[in-house]
Each structure stands twice: as C-alpha cells, then as structure tokens.
Tab-separated table of C-alpha atoms and ligand atoms in Angstrom:
chain	number	residue	atom	x	y	z
H	1	UNK	CA	22.047	4.320	-69.025
H	2	UNK	CA	19.066	6.112	-70.317
H	3	UNK	CA	16.802	4.390	-68.609
H	4	UNK	CA	12.486	5.391	-68.789
H	5	UNK	CA	13.150	6.396	-65.238
H	6	UNK	CA	15.185	9.216	-67.342
H	7	UNK	CA	11.891	11.587	-66.351
H	8	UNK	CA	13.159	14.814	-65.682
H	9	UNK	CA	11.863	16.686	-68.478
H	10	UNK	CA	7.809	15.201	-67.192
H	11	UNK	CA	8.103	16.103	-63.566
H	12	UNK	CA	9.137	19.174	-62.576
H	13	UNK	CA	8.703	21.327	-66.035
H	14	UNK	CA	8.901	21.737	-69.536
H	15	UNK	CA	11.078	18.976	-71.521
H	16	UNK	CA	13.477	19.996	-72.950
H	17	UNK	CA	11.527	19.237	-76.583
H	18	UNK	CA	10.159	22.124	-76.232
H	19	UNK	CA	12.271	24.559	-75.417
H	20	UNK	CA	13.115	28.337	-77.126
H	21	UNK	CA	15.021	30.891	-75.366
H	22	UNK	CA	18.867	30.382	-76.165
H	23	UNK	CA	19.051	29.047	-72.682
H	24	UNK	CA	16.496	26.589	-73.117
H	25	UNK	CA	19.007	24.996	-76.555
H	26	UNK	CA	22.491	26.131	-74.300
H	27	UNK	CA	20.599	23.622	-71.523
H	28	UNK	CA	19.860	21.730	-74.344
H	29	UNK	CA	23.245	21.473	-75.748
H	30	UNK	CA	24.652	20.528	-72.525
H	31	UNK	CA	22.481	17.067	-72.435
H	32	UNK	CA	23.505	16.737	-75.774
H	33	UNK	CA	27.244	17.409	-75.040
H	34	UNK	CA	27.130	14.975	-72.491
H	35	UNK	CA	24.668	12.687	-74.912
H	36	UNK	CA	27.610	12.777	-77.293
H	37	UNK	CA	30.447	11.817	-74.393
H	38	UNK	CA	31.988	14.495	-75.516
H	39	UNK	CA	31.505	16.685	-71.980
H	40	UNK	CA	34.297	17.121	-69.515
H	41	UNK	CA	33.650	15.869	-65.867
H	42	UNK	CA	36.324	16.829	-63.366
H	43	UNK	CA	35.450	14.782	-60.092
H	44	UNK	CA	37.337	16.651	-57.183
H	45	UNK	CA	38.351	14.567	-54.208
H	46	UNK	CA	40.320	11.142	-55.340
H	47	UNK	CA	38.969	9.045	-51.690
H	48	UNK	CA	36.727	5.902	-51.525
H	49	UNK	CA	33.455	8.105	-53.168
H	50	UNK	CA	35.724	10.503	-55.808
H	51	UNK	CA	38.032	7.880	-57.257
H	52	UNK	CA	34.946	4.943	-58.672
H	53	UNK	CA	33.503	8.313	-59.419
H	54	UNK	CA	35.659	8.346	-62.399
H	55	UNK	CA	36.152	5.312	-63.293
H	56	UNK	CA	32.278	5.006	-63.803
H	57	UNK	CA	32.214	8.330	-66.055
H	58	UNK	CA	35.396	6.577	-68.034
H	59	UNK	CA	34.031	3.490	-68.316
H	60	UNK	CA	31.420	5.313	-70.018
H	61	UNK	CA	34.187	6.912	-72.167
H	62	UNK	CA	33.472	10.567	-71.057
H	63	UNK	CA	36.582	12.435	-70.764
H	64	UNK	CA	37.498	12.944	-67.036
H	65	UNK	CA	39.761	15.343	-64.543
H	66	UNK	CA	40.334	13.983	-61.132
H	67	UNK	CA	41.622	16.818	-59.173
H	68	UNK	CA	43.422	15.664	-55.817
H	69	UNK	CA	44.762	18.673	-52.892
H	70	UNK	CA	46.823	15.570	-52.064
H	71	UNK	CA	49.770	15.357	-54.966
H	72	UNK	CA	51.258	12.275	-53.960
H	73	UNK	CA	47.422	10.569	-54.807
H	74	UNK	CA	47.692	12.901	-58.360
H	75	UNK	CA	51.284	11.512	-59.106
H	76	UNK	CA	49.951	7.749	-58.442
H	77	UNK	CA	47.202	7.687	-60.336
H	78	UNK	CA	48.825	9.535	-63.395
H	79	UNK	CA	51.414	6.623	-63.058
H	80	UNK	CA	48.652	4.584	-63.828
H	81	UNK	CA	48.534	2.680	-59.994
H	82	UNK	CA	46.233	2.989	-57.477
H	83	UNK	CA	46.051	3.898	-53.647
H	84	UNK	CA	42.246	1.770	-53.026
H	85	UNK	CA	42.854	-2.230	-51.972
H	86	UNK	CA	39.251	-2.720	-53.839
H	87	UNK	CA	40.811	-0.772	-57.502
H	88	UNK	CA	43.086	-2.374	-59.280
H	89	UNK	CA	46.231	-0.103	-60.608
H	90	UNK	CA	44.312	-2.305	-64.695
H	91	UNK	CA	41.910	-0.066	-64.142
H	92	UNK	CA	43.469	3.575	-63.170
H	93	UNK	CA	45.141	2.537	-66.244
H	94	UNK	CA	41.644	2.010	-69.285
H	95	UNK	CA	40.616	4.497	-67.517
H	96	UNK	CA	43.001	6.614	-68.500
H	97	UNK	CA	42.604	5.656	-71.996
H	98	UNK	CA	39.595	7.299	-72.499
H	99	UNK	CA	41.359	10.215	-71.005
H	100	UNK	CA	41.283	10.829	-67.702
H	101	UNK	CA	44.372	12.126	-65.702
H	102	UNK	CA	44.712	13.982	-61.824
H	103	UNK	CA	45.775	17.295	-61.599
H	104	UNK	CA	46.189	19.660	-57.943
H	105	UNK	CA	45.320	23.284	-60.484
H	106	UNK	CA	41.832	24.559	-59.906
H	107	UNK	CA	42.756	26.983	-62.970
H	108	UNK	CA	41.573	23.867	-64.790
H	109	UNK	CA	38.259	23.525	-64.056
H	110	UNK	CA	37.283	26.672	-66.180
H	111	UNK	CA	37.128	22.985	-69.117
H	112	UNK	CA	35.024	21.081	-67.123
H	113	UNK	CA	31.629	20.845	-68.124
H	114	UNK	CA	30.669	18.815	-64.999
H	115	UNK	CA	32.119	18.932	-61.576
H	116	UNK	CA	31.382	16.869	-58.533
H	117	UNK	CA	32.060	17.627	-55.117
H	118	UNK	CA	33.960	14.412	-53.284
H	119	UNK	CA	35.220	15.949	-50.413
H	120	UNK	CA	35.521	14.126	-46.522
H	121	UNK	CA	32.675	15.695	-44.140
H	122	UNK	CA	33.988	14.584	-40.350
H	123	UNK	CA	32.773	16.359	-37.987
H	124	UNK	CA	34.960	19.063	-36.112
H	125	UNK	CA	36.051	18.375	-31.780
H	126	UNK	CA	32.806	19.439	-30.422
H	127	UNK	CA	31.152	16.569	-32.610
H	128	UNK	CA	29.472	19.852	-34.757
H	129	UNK	CA	30.076	19.813	-38.748
H	130	UNK	CA	33.353	20.315	-39.815
H	131	UNK	CA	32.931	21.697	-43.317
H	132	UNK	CA	35.634	22.922	-44.024
H	133	UNK	CA	36.565	21.597	-47.180
H	134	UNK	CA	33.856	22.096	-49.159
H	135	UNK	CA	33.944	26.192	-48.312
H	136	UNK	CA	37.406	25.263	-49.485
H	137	UNK	CA	37.282	23.081	-52.295
H	138	UNK	CA	33.878	25.397	-53.469
H	139	UNK	CA	36.683	28.805	-52.534
H	140	UNK	CA	39.405	27.098	-54.778
H	141	UNK	CA	37.191	26.973	-58.657
H	142	UNK	CA	34.978	30.328	-58.030
H	143	UNK	CA	37.073	31.336	-59.795
H	144	UNK	CA	37.183	29.314	-62.284
H	145	UNK	CA	33.628	29.344	-62.979
H	146	UNK	CA	31.839	29.145	-66.037
H	147	UNK	CA	28.683	30.328	-67.879
H	148	UNK	CA	26.073	26.439	-67.840
H	149	UNK	CA	28.817	24.978	-65.556
H	150	UNK	CA	27.153	22.466	-63.653
H	151	UNK	CA	28.073	22.621	-60.715
H	152	UNK	CA	27.138	18.806	-57.749
H	153	UNK	CA	27.979	17.599	-54.179
H	154	UNK	CA	27.246	14.320	-53.070
H	155	UNK	CA	29.314	15.407	-49.601
H	156	UNK	CA	26.698	13.310	-47.100
H	157	UNK	CA	26.004	16.531	-45.185
H	158	UNK	CA	23.397	18.866	-43.669
H	159	UNK	CA	19.524	19.693	-45.513
H	160	UNK	CA	20.530	23.165	-46.175
H	161	UNK	CA	24.762	22.695	-46.925
H	162	UNK	CA	24.030	23.442	-51.107
H	163	UNK	CA	21.574	26.172	-50.661
H	164	UNK	CA	22.697	27.915	-47.872
H	165	UNK	CA	26.716	27.503	-48.290
H	166	UNK	CA	27.477	25.951	-51.818
H	167	UNK	CA	25.726	28.772	-53.571
H	168	UNK	CA	27.048	31.588	-51.741
H	169	UNK	CA	30.216	31.083	-52.519
H	170	UNK	CA	29.477	29.954	-55.368
H	171	UNK	CA	27.842	32.903	-56.535
H	172	UNK	CA	30.171	36.206	-54.809
H	173	UNK	CA	33.775	34.264	-55.258
H	174	UNK	CA	33.182	34.558	-58.829
H	175	UNK	CA	34.972	37.682	-60.463
H	176	UNK	CA	32.644	37.373	-63.831
H	177	UNK	CA	29.209	37.586	-61.645
H	178	UNK	CA	27.084	34.428	-62.596
H	179	UNK	CA	24.654	33.045	-60.535
H	180	UNK	CA	23.523	30.040	-59.566
H	181	UNK	CA	19.905	29.635	-63.144
H	182	UNK	CA	16.957	29.332	-61.274
H	183	UNK	CA	13.939	28.882	-64.328
H	184	UNK	CA	14.306	27.020	-67.334
H	185	UNK	CA	15.022	29.819	-69.248
H	186	UNK	CA	16.940	31.843	-66.719
H	187	UNK	CA	21.451	31.556	-68.165
H	188	UNK	CA	23.185	31.294	-65.350
H	189	UNK	CA	25.257	28.325	-63.100
H	190	UNK	CA	23.806	24.554	-62.724
H	191	UNK	CA	24.040	22.993	-59.273
H	192	UNK	CA	23.490	20.657	-56.935
H	193	UNK	CA	23.391	18.046	-54.357
H	194	UNK	CA	23.217	14.058	-55.412
H	195	UNK	CA	24.207	11.958	-52.559
H	196	UNK	CA	26.562	9.272	-52.943
H	197	UNK	CA	24.762	6.400	-51.482
H	198	UNK	CA	27.438	3.102	-52.046
H	199	UNK	CA	28.089	0.254	-48.831
H	200	UNK	CA	32.128	0.118	-49.842
H	201	UNK	CA	32.804	-3.993	-49.527
H	202	UNK	CA	29.005	-5.121	-51.007
H	203	UNK	CA	29.599	-7.622	-54.197
H	204	UNK	CA	25.883	-7.812	-53.885
H	205	UNK	CA	25.335	-4.587	-55.766
H	206	UNK	CA	26.597	-3.567	-58.664
H	207	UNK	CA	27.170	1.002	-57.958
H	208	UNK	CA	25.480	1.611	-61.633
H	209	UNK	CA	22.941	-0.195	-60.091
H	210	UNK	CA	22.313	1.529	-57.291
H	211	UNK	CA	19.312	4.640	-58.086
H	212	UNK	CA	20.866	8.601	-58.045
H	213	UNK	CA	18.660	10.842	-56.117
H	214	UNK	CA	19.021	14.786	-57.549
H	215	UNK	CA	17.960	17.598	-56.228
H	216	UNK	CA	18.630	21.067	-57.933
H	217	UNK	CA	18.962	24.124	-57.644
H	218	UNK	CA	16.214	24.937	-60.453
H	219	UNK	CA	14.455	22.893	-63.141
H	220	UNK	CA	17.221	23.511	-65.144
H	221	UNK	CA	20.039	22.359	-62.712
H	222	UNK	CA	18.376	18.752	-61.772
H	223	UNK	CA	17.410	18.034	-65.856
H	224	UNK	CA	21.169	19.128	-66.072
H	225	UNK	CA	21.987	16.537	-63.592
H	226	UNK	CA	20.190	14.036	-64.532
H	227	UNK	CA	20.469	13.295	-67.854
H	228	UNK	CA	24.676	13.504	-66.519
H	229	UNK	CA	23.805	10.648	-64.490
H	230	UNK	CA	21.602	8.946	-66.297
H	231	UNK	CA	25.360	8.517	-68.348
H	232	UNK	CA	26.014	6.188	-65.809
H	233	UNK	CA	23.340	4.834	-63.430
H	234	UNK	CA	20.633	2.525	-64.397
H	235	UNK	CA	18.459	4.843	-62.880
H	236	UNK	CA	18.370	8.710	-61.560
H	237	UNK	CA	15.487	10.168	-59.107
H	238	UNK	CA	15.004	13.826	-59.152
H	239	UNK	CA	13.534	15.537	-56.227
H	240	UNK	CA	12.769	18.545	-55.840
H	241	UNK	CA	15.079	20.440	-54.496
H	242	UNK	CA	18.143	20.201	-53.109
H	243	UNK	CA	17.439	20.147	-49.752
H	244	UNK	CA	15.242	17.240	-50.570
H	245	UNK	CA	18.209	15.254	-51.251
H	246	UNK	CA	20.308	15.859	-49.054
H	247	UNK	CA	17.665	15.053	-46.105
H	248	UNK	CA	17.156	11.546	-48.404
H	249	UNK	CA	20.748	10.265	-47.844
H	250	UNK	CA	20.668	11.710	-43.756
H	251	UNK	CA	17.712	9.437	-43.568
H	252	UNK	CA	19.287	6.260	-44.495
H	253	UNK	CA	21.895	6.912	-42.493
H	254	UNK	CA	20.192	7.224	-40.189
H	255	UNK	CA	17.742	4.679	-40.764
H	256	UNK	CA	20.269	2.212	-40.195
H	257	UNK	CA	22.260	4.288	-37.299
H	258	UNK	CA	18.610	4.134	-35.010
H	259	UNK	CA	18.092	-0.243	-35.891
H	260	UNK	CA	22.213	-0.741	-35.107
H	261	UNK	CA	21.648	0.783	-31.624
H	262	UNK	CA	18.254	-1.961	-31.791
H	263	UNK	CA	19.787	-4.702	-32.452
H	264	UNK	CA	22.897	-3.203	-30.410
H	265	UNK	CA	20.338	-3.148	-27.067
H	266	UNK	CA	19.670	-6.139	-27.978
H	267	UNK	CA	22.233	-8.617	-27.977
H	268	UNK	CA	22.867	-6.274	-24.461
H	269	UNK	CA	20.179	-8.429	-23.031
H	270	UNK	CA	19.350	-11.489	-24.533
H	271	UNK	CA	22.841	-11.952	-23.175
H	272	UNK	CA	21.561	-11.167	-19.163
H	273	UNK	CA	18.309	-13.791	-20.476
H	274	UNK	CA	20.971	-16.335	-22.497
H	275	UNK	CA	19.489	-15.355	-25.620
H	276	UNK	CA	21.041	-15.631	-28.625
H	277	UNK	CA	21.325	-13.084	-30.423
H	278	UNK	CA	22.123	-14.233	-34.077
H	279	UNK	CA	19.613	-17.073	-33.769
H	280	UNK	CA	16.663	-14.767	-32.794
H	281	UNK	CA	17.745	-12.338	-36.033
H	282	UNK	CA	17.876	-15.537	-38.708
H	283	UNK	CA	14.781	-15.735	-37.240
H	284	UNK	CA	13.101	-12.816	-37.202
H	285	UNK	CA	13.861	-12.033	-40.859
H	286	UNK	CA	11.650	-14.822	-42.357
H	287	UNK	CA	8.893	-12.742	-41.608
H	288	UNK	CA	8.711	-11.629	-45.197
H	289	UNK	CA	7.469	-8.168	-44.515
H	290	UNK	CA	8.102	-5.364	-42.326
H	291	UNK	CA	11.000	-6.629	-40.786
H	292	UNK	CA	15.012	-6.299	-42.038
H	293	UNK	CA	18.191	-7.680	-40.394
H	294	UNK	CA	20.955	-5.495	-38.608
H	295	UNK	CA	23.776	-6.970	-36.998
H	296	UNK	CA	24.572	-6.449	-33.728
H	297	UNK	CA	28.748	-4.774	-33.286
H	298	UNK	CA	31.548	-4.279	-31.370
H	299	UNK	CA	29.981	-0.303	-31.978
H	300	UNK	CA	30.230	1.779	-35.564
H	301	UNK	CA	32.737	2.191	-38.043
H	302	UNK	CA	32.761	4.545	-41.618
H	303	UNK	CA	31.629	7.832	-42.496
H	304	UNK	CA	29.334	8.406	-42.724
H	305	UNK	CA	27.358	6.201	-40.328
H	306	UNK	CA	28.973	7.474	-36.738
H	307	UNK	CA	29.019	10.772	-38.763
H	308	UNK	CA	25.906	11.793	-40.211
H	309	UNK	CA	23.421	11.648	-38.238
H	310	UNK	CA	25.505	14.178	-35.317
H	311	UNK	CA	24.955	16.759	-38.768
H	312	UNK	CA	21.087	16.473	-38.725
H	313	UNK	CA	20.958	16.832	-34.922
H	314	UNK	CA	23.033	19.703	-35.396
H	315	UNK	CA	20.956	21.280	-37.619
H	316	UNK	CA	17.933	20.260	-35.514
H	317	UNK	CA	19.603	22.040	-32.847
H	318	UNK	CA	18.772	25.347	-35.412
H	319	UNK	CA	15.522	24.711	-35.308
H	320	UNK	CA	14.883	24.434	-31.812
H	321	UNK	CA	14.435	21.144	-32.287
H	322	UNK	CA	15.806	17.257	-30.478
H	323	UNK	CA	16.856	15.458	-31.599
H	324	UNK	CA	15.378	12.210	-29.504
H	325	UNK	CA	15.954	8.943	-30.807
H	326	UNK	CA	18.651	9.789	-32.616
H	327	UNK	CA	20.567	10.853	-30.302
H	328	UNK	CA	19.696	7.879	-27.379
H	329	UNK	CA	20.651	5.650	-31.155
H	330	UNK	CA	24.648	7.492	-31.150
H	331	UNK	CA	25.084	6.862	-27.133
H	332	UNK	CA	24.461	3.667	-27.366
H	333	UNK	CA	26.790	3.263	-30.069
H	334	UNK	CA	28.889	4.329	-29.177
H	335	UNK	CA	28.750	2.922	-25.669
H	336	UNK	CA	29.804	-0.828	-27.527
H	337	UNK	CA	33.480	-0.596	-27.570
H	338	UNK	CA	33.614	0.325	-23.919
H	339	UNK	CA	31.083	-2.689	-23.359
H	340	UNK	CA	33.588	-5.079	-25.441
H	341	UNK	CA	36.394	-3.492	-23.039
H	342	UNK	CA	33.848	-5.401	-19.622
H	343	UNK	CA	33.165	-8.557	-21.496
H	344	UNK	CA	36.986	-9.188	-22.747
H	345	UNK	CA	37.098	-8.382	-18.565
H	346	UNK	CA	35.299	-10.315	-16.964
H	347	UNK	CA	36.228	-13.254	-19.859
H	348	UNK	CA	39.865	-12.547	-18.467
H	349	UNK	CA	38.082	-12.329	-14.728
H	350	UNK	CA	37.126	-16.251	-14.941
H	351	UNK	CA	40.486	-17.843	-15.592
H	352	UNK	CA	42.418	-15.134	-12.702
H	353	UNK	CA	43.662	-12.637	-14.917
H	354	UNK	CA	43.103	-8.795	-15.277
H	355	UNK	CA	43.742	-6.417	-18.771
H	356	UNK	CA	46.473	-5.376	-17.316
H	357	UNK	CA	50.151	-7.632	-17.204
H	358	UNK	CA	47.205	-8.861	-19.987
H	359	UNK	CA	48.416	-9.979	-24.203
H	360	UNK	CA	45.257	-9.043	-26.319
H	361	UNK	CA	45.560	-9.918	-30.225
H	362	UNK	CA	43.121	-7.498	-31.310
H	363	UNK	CA	42.032	-8.824	-34.412
H	364	UNK	CA	41.070	-6.600	-37.632
H	365	UNK	CA	40.986	-2.793	-37.612
H	366	UNK	CA	38.614	-1.699	-40.540
H	367	UNK	CA	36.000	-1.109	-39.854
H	368	UNK	CA	33.760	-3.849	-41.767
H	369	UNK	CA	34.829	-7.159	-43.081
H	370	UNK	CA	36.784	-6.964	-45.804
H	371	UNK	CA	38.213	-3.401	-46.234
H	372	UNK	CA	41.190	-1.261	-45.970
H	373	UNK	CA	39.670	1.958	-44.622
H	374	UNK	CA	39.675	2.450	-41.111
H	375	UNK	CA	38.497	5.934	-40.271
H	376	UNK	CA	35.992	5.612	-37.220
H	377	UNK	CA	36.993	1.895	-36.395
H	378	UNK	CA	36.045	0.401	-33.156
H	379	UNK	CA	39.314	-1.322	-33.365
H	380	UNK	CA	40.870	1.696	-33.141
H	381	UNK	CA	39.028	2.381	-29.509
H	382	UNK	CA	38.810	-1.255	-28.286
H	383	UNK	CA	42.615	-0.982	-28.717
H	384	UNK	CA	43.174	2.719	-27.118
H	385	UNK	CA	41.632	1.714	-24.106
H	386	UNK	CA	43.370	-2.248	-23.650
H	387	UNK	CA	45.851	0.065	-23.128
H	388	UNK	CA	45.188	1.860	-20.977
H	389	UNK	CA	44.447	-0.319	-19.003
H	390	UNK	CA	47.640	-1.914	-19.033
H	391	UNK	CA	47.490	-4.876	-21.417
H	392	UNK	CA	50.096	-5.862	-24.191
H	393	UNK	CA	47.351	-5.224	-27.383
H	394	UNK	CA	48.311	-6.379	-30.876
H	395	UNK	CA	46.589	-6.315	-33.896
H	396	UNK	CA	46.068	-8.350	-37.190
H	397	UNK	CA	44.386	-7.406	-40.139
H	398	UNK	CA	45.469	-7.715	-44.095
H	399	UNK	CA	44.430	-4.682	-44.484
H	400	UNK	CA	46.498	-2.180	-42.921
H	401	UNK	CA	50.618	-3.683	-41.617
H	402	UNK	CA	50.695	-0.443	-39.931
H	403	UNK	CA	48.206	1.624	-37.688
H	404	UNK	CA	49.447	5.313	-37.306
H	405	UNK	CA	48.591	8.261	-36.278
H	406	UNK	CA	45.016	9.158	-38.286
H	407	UNK	CA	42.424	12.516	-36.174
H	408	UNK	CA	41.689	10.469	-33.180
H	409	UNK	CA	43.632	7.881	-32.654
H	410	UNK	CA	48.102	7.869	-32.570
H	411	UNK	CA	48.283	3.902	-31.999
H	412	UNK	CA	52.194	3.152	-33.542
H	413	UNK	CA	51.871	-0.586	-34.650
H	414	UNK	CA	52.554	-2.989	-37.247
H	415	UNK	CA	50.159	-5.783	-37.623
H	416	UNK	CA	52.106	-9.636	-36.142
H	417	UNK	CA	51.435	-12.806	-37.290
H	418	UNK	CA	49.246	-14.476	-36.990
H	419	UNK	CA	51.092	-17.070	-35.677
H	420	UNK	CA	51.504	-18.814	-32.258
H	421	UNK	CA	48.324	-17.436	-31.292
H	422	UNK	CA	48.915	-19.061	-28.071
H	423	UNK	CA	50.349	-16.527	-26.273
H	424	UNK	CA	48.004	-14.766	-26.008
H	425	UNK	CA	45.726	-14.538	-23.307
H	426	UNK	CA	42.859	-13.834	-25.703
H	427	UNK	CA	41.666	-12.883	-29.153
H	428	UNK	CA	39.596	-10.383	-29.714
H	429	UNK	CA	38.000	-10.468	-33.154
H	430	UNK	CA	36.759	-7.171	-33.970
H	431	UNK	CA	36.956	-7.669	-37.806
H	432	UNK	CA	34.927	-10.273	-39.255
H	433	UNK	CA	37.150	-10.540	-42.651
H	434	UNK	CA	36.451	-13.920	-44.874
H	435	UNK	CA	40.489	-13.915	-45.001
H	436	UNK	CA	40.255	-15.662	-41.114
H	437	UNK	CA	40.746	-19.164	-40.858
H	438	UNK	CA	37.800	-18.457	-37.077
H	439	UNK	CA	38.994	-22.499	-36.910
H	440	UNK	CA	42.152	-22.790	-36.921
H	441	UNK	CA	42.472	-19.678	-34.978
H	442	UNK	CA	40.733	-20.798	-32.005
H	443	UNK	CA	41.917	-24.630	-31.840
H	444	UNK	CA	45.398	-21.974	-31.898
H	445	UNK	CA	43.946	-19.466	-29.547
H	446	UNK	CA	43.433	-19.986	-24.974
H	447	UNK	CA	40.996	-17.902	-25.352
H	448	UNK	CA	38.830	-16.500	-27.843
H	449	UNK	CA	36.260	-13.402	-27.417
H	450	UNK	CA	33.548	-12.803	-30.671
H	451	UNK	CA	31.774	-9.651	-31.109
H	452	UNK	CA	31.088	-10.389	-35.067
H	453	UNK	CA	30.041	-13.548	-33.955
H	454	UNK	CA	32.319	-14.954	-36.791
H	455	UNK	CA	32.350	-17.713	-34.614
H	456	UNK	CA	28.987	-19.125	-35.696
H	457	UNK	CA	28.607	-23.566	-35.930
H	458	UNK	CA	32.442	-23.649	-34.182
H	459	UNK	CA	31.632	-25.575	-30.403
H	460	UNK	CA	34.397	-24.713	-28.312
H	461	UNK	CA	33.836	-23.642	-24.323
H	462	UNK	CA	37.512	-21.705	-25.854
H	463	UNK	CA	34.989	-19.281	-27.576
H	464	UNK	CA	33.361	-16.036	-25.186
H	465	UNK	CA	30.381	-14.571	-28.297
H	466	UNK	CA	29.480	-10.529	-28.093
I	501	NAD	N1	33.281	6.522	-47.829
I	501	NAD	C1	32.228	5.870	-48.595
I	501	NAD	O1	31.350	4.606	-48.480
I	501	NAD	C2	30.504	6.932	-48.313
I	501	NAD	C3	29.654	6.495	-49.443
I	501	NAD	C4	28.697	7.388	-48.616
I	501	NAD	C5	28.965	8.916	-49.014
I	501	NAD	N2	30.816	9.341	-48.437
I	501	NAD	C6	30.943	10.740	-48.965
I	501	NAD	O2	31.104	10.941	-49.846
I	501	NAD	C7	32.416	12.558	-48.205
I	501	NAD	C8	33.387	11.841	-49.154
I	501	NAD	O3	33.867	10.434	-48.396
I	501	NAD	P1	35.229	10.111	-49.333
I	501	NAD	O4	34.395	8.849	-47.862
I	501	NAD	O5	36.023	9.905	-50.628
I	501	NAD	O6	36.383	10.377	-48.883
I	501	NAD	P2	37.879	10.331	-48.959
I	501	NAD	O7	39.064	11.219	-47.493
I	501	NAD	O8	38.866	8.863	-49.171
I	501	NAD	O9	38.699	11.338	-50.357
I	501	NAD	C9	38.328	12.288	-49.472
I	501	NAD	C10	39.227	12.861	-50.952
I	501	NAD	O10	39.461	14.204	-51.427
I	501	NAD	C11	40.822	15.002	-51.202
I	501	NAD	N3	40.122	16.291	-50.609
I	501	NAD	C12	40.310	17.271	-49.402
I	501	NAD	N4	40.360	18.205	-49.589
I	501	NAD	C13	40.328	18.686	-50.361
I	501	NAD	C14	39.966	19.881	-51.264
I	501	NAD	N5	39.759	21.192	-50.941
I	501	NAD	N6	40.168	19.881	-52.676
I	501	NAD	C15	40.647	18.610	-53.568
I	501	NAD	N7	40.990	17.515	-53.331
I	501	NAD	C16	40.208	17.352	-51.189
I	501	NAD	C17	41.489	14.492	-50.201
I	501	NAD	O11	43.333	14.556	-50.337
I	501	NAD	C18	40.610	12.637	-50.896
I	501	NAD	O12	41.281	12.110	-51.370
I	501	NAD	C19	31.862	12.448	-47.455
I	501	NAD	O13	31.042	13.657	-47.383
I	501	NAD	C20	31.236	10.962	-47.277
I	501	NAD	O14	30.234	11.130	-45.754
I	501	NAD	C21	31.452	8.445	-47.583
C-alpha cells in the first residue's frame, strides 16, 4: 500500500535514490525485496496481536512464519485451525496458501528478513513492568541474527526499552558481533519500535486503516520498517526514535485511562445528585470540538489500559518524577469493582437481603463487549468479591464456556444457561455483549444491576443502573 505518507526518507535522511555506499545498496535491496514480496516475515507471539498481523502480511502475499513457544498454538495453526474467535479457520487456511506456517523453532529466524516481536508485557506481582517475555524472546533470536535483518518490537512498553534492553541483548547475544546500524552507510542489524494500536472488537476501523507509528534506531532502520509496514498499512508515521514511538503508545492508552477515570468519578457524583451520567455524556458529545466521549463502567480490563500506565509510572520514578495524574486515574478505576459490590449490597438491602446467601448471576466475563478476552476483566474481581462475601455466584458468557485459573484468579466455573433467571436474587450486567436480549433478561429477572447502561430505553423498577 504505497502511499504519500511513505516519506521516511525525506524526513529522516537521504532517500534510497541517492544512496551510494555498499550498505545503502544493501538497504535498497532489502526494500526491493519487500516491494516484490520476496522478503520473509517472521512474527513472534501468535496471540491477539501477532496472529492478525501475520494474516495482514499474508493478505499482501508475503510468506510469513509465526513463532510461538506454545506448541499447541503452533499445531493448531499448522492444522489450519484458529483459537481466536474473531479469526476464522478459513483465514488461516487462506494464509497457508501463500506460505504461512507456524513453528516453535527459533533457528528459523535466520531465514527471515524481518522479525516482529508481539509477546506479552504484563506487570509482576509488585505492579512493575515484567519484560521477561521480551528479554526471553530477544535472547532467543540473537544467536540467529543476520546482517541487514530488521527486528521490530511491537509489544507495548516504557520509553527506552528498545534502546536500553533490546539493542544490548541483540548486540551481545549474537555470535557474529553484529551491531545495530545507526546511519545509512553503517552495516548491521536494523531495529525499530512500532506500537500495535488495535482496538479489539472495533468493527468501525479496519486494521490496515490504523496509521502505523515507527521509530527506528537510525534512519536506515526507520526506512526499512516504514517500507515493510507501508506494504500492509494505508499510512506510516515515522518518528525520530524508538522512545518517541514507545511514548506515543503510552500517551494514547493513558489518555483513555485518565478519561475513563474521570467519567467513572463523575458517574458516582451524578448518582448522588440524581443525574443520569449517560444522558450528560450524550448531550456533551454533541459539541463539535474539544470533547471526546468516554463511558463509565465496572472498571478497566484488557491487556493494555489497566497495565500500560504503570509502565510509564515505573519508568518516571527513575527520573525522580511522580506521575500523579496517572496514579490517581489508576486508583479510581481500580476501585470501580468495589463500587459495583457496594451497589449490589445496597440494592439487595432494599429487598431485605444480603450478599451473603444470595444467588447472583454475573452477565459477561470478557473485559469488553463481543470479545473473547478476559485478561484483567473487572468481572473476575466482581465474582471473587461476591464469593468472598458469601454469595452463590454463577456467570454467563457466550465466549467462555468455562473460566479456570489465570495469573490473578482461580474460579473453576462453567457458564450457566440463560434460563430460569428468576431463581437469582440479582442479575448483574458486567459485560454488555450484543447477543444478549436485555428486555427478556429484565422481564425474567427479579432484579438487574446494570453497570454498562445496557438496559438503556427499558423502563422497569427491577433495574438499578450504577
Ligand atoms: N491485545 C491487544 O488488543 C493489544 C493491543 C495493543 C497492544 N498490545 C500489546 O501487544 C503485545 C502482545 O499482546 P497480545 O494481546 O497479542 O498477547 P497474547 O497473550 O494474546 O499473545 C502473546 C503470544 O506470545 C507467545 N509467547 C510468549 N512468549 C514467547 C516467546 N518467548 N516466544 C514466542 N512466543 C511467545 C504466547 O504463547 C502468546 O501466543 C503486548 O505487549 C500488548 O500490550 C495488545
């Protein structure tokens, strides 16, 4: 998808046309390989980010190899099967027809022209960045590095990770003592950071329409990475260096986190004042400038918004800087599941009941509507808190037949059928999946606690919105 925005050369140094040295010719050769689709692309981490990315490259006729440490994922992909609901097996099979395959064997890195790292970047038990997946991956690929290869980190992380963590591990871990190329005429390995900006479940914006921000460890890295992503994205946005690209991703997610905290706080105030926060937001968003609507809910979920701000707070401390705004937003959002519990308790109290001994059905365990991802989902916290208080808790979620054990929860539950809802003392809507018939749910239930405004437009004394 060559586009006018493929202008890395003009902004960041001489263009390929002007190149003269051997290194520059090599770079031009690599870009020609991308243009002709001969370049082989390796993607490490076949998860929610890596697998769709692999399919995008396959869709543009690149031969893609997906690397993953989980053998079961490798086997499924090679059998033409999918383990992500929104990716159809037919899409995997179509990619296979242009050469897509998966492997757990890192020695195949040597055959790749570009390697893109999409492994998890969670927090550890102390709420600090856990870069072990990134460092483990980089250590595994370093022995197989080749001159001229492009390595791109896509995992969300704090500014400085690419230069301070990835580059040293690549340079010290490869047996040929290859260095990262810092200028157009310097040979070596090319390294860049390019954040993944996907919004799972969002069907309004196609992935290839999301502009791709790229920060290389020098002009050659930026040019090469820009050429590669330009083949699959409508526009690429080169920035000065990897740290700028790393910070761009964090700014975007922190912007969301802070604004969601703001509406979560205002929701609580509005409830006390007898004002409907959703009506307020709907009115405010008619302003054609200076306002973007964010919506309150039961707390943050997913692999990004609840986690990424802590990456920056942690890094900021190295600079003797406290990110007070971010920490306050985190505090408000983290407290939301507890607020939901208070609301359930107050609602049951009105009925002369307590949480202890009540039968409660939680609707939705996915962290947001219509997706099969329950990482950091507020539902999990709400279920655990209800159980701790003595409720008999059941859940229903069309995307999860069972919920077992994760990094921070141990539930061992099976999705309950959506019938006989009258047997529950309360039905709590935590995830507003679009397949639910909310009117029927309200009709059949004794009491509905709605944390998502999913019952908007339904008038019933059984509904408590919070
Ligand atoms: N999921 C999203 O919507 C989203 C959006 C933007 C950014 N991100 C970022 O992208 C990165 C990846 O997230 P994800 O949601 O795809 O994670 P994921 O857990 O869905 O997938 C990660 C994959 O990496 C594999 N893996 C782990 N260690 C590996 C190793 N050493 N070698 C090979 N494979 C390995 C895992 O088995 C898994 O298949 C994270 O940094 C995340 O913050 C995610």
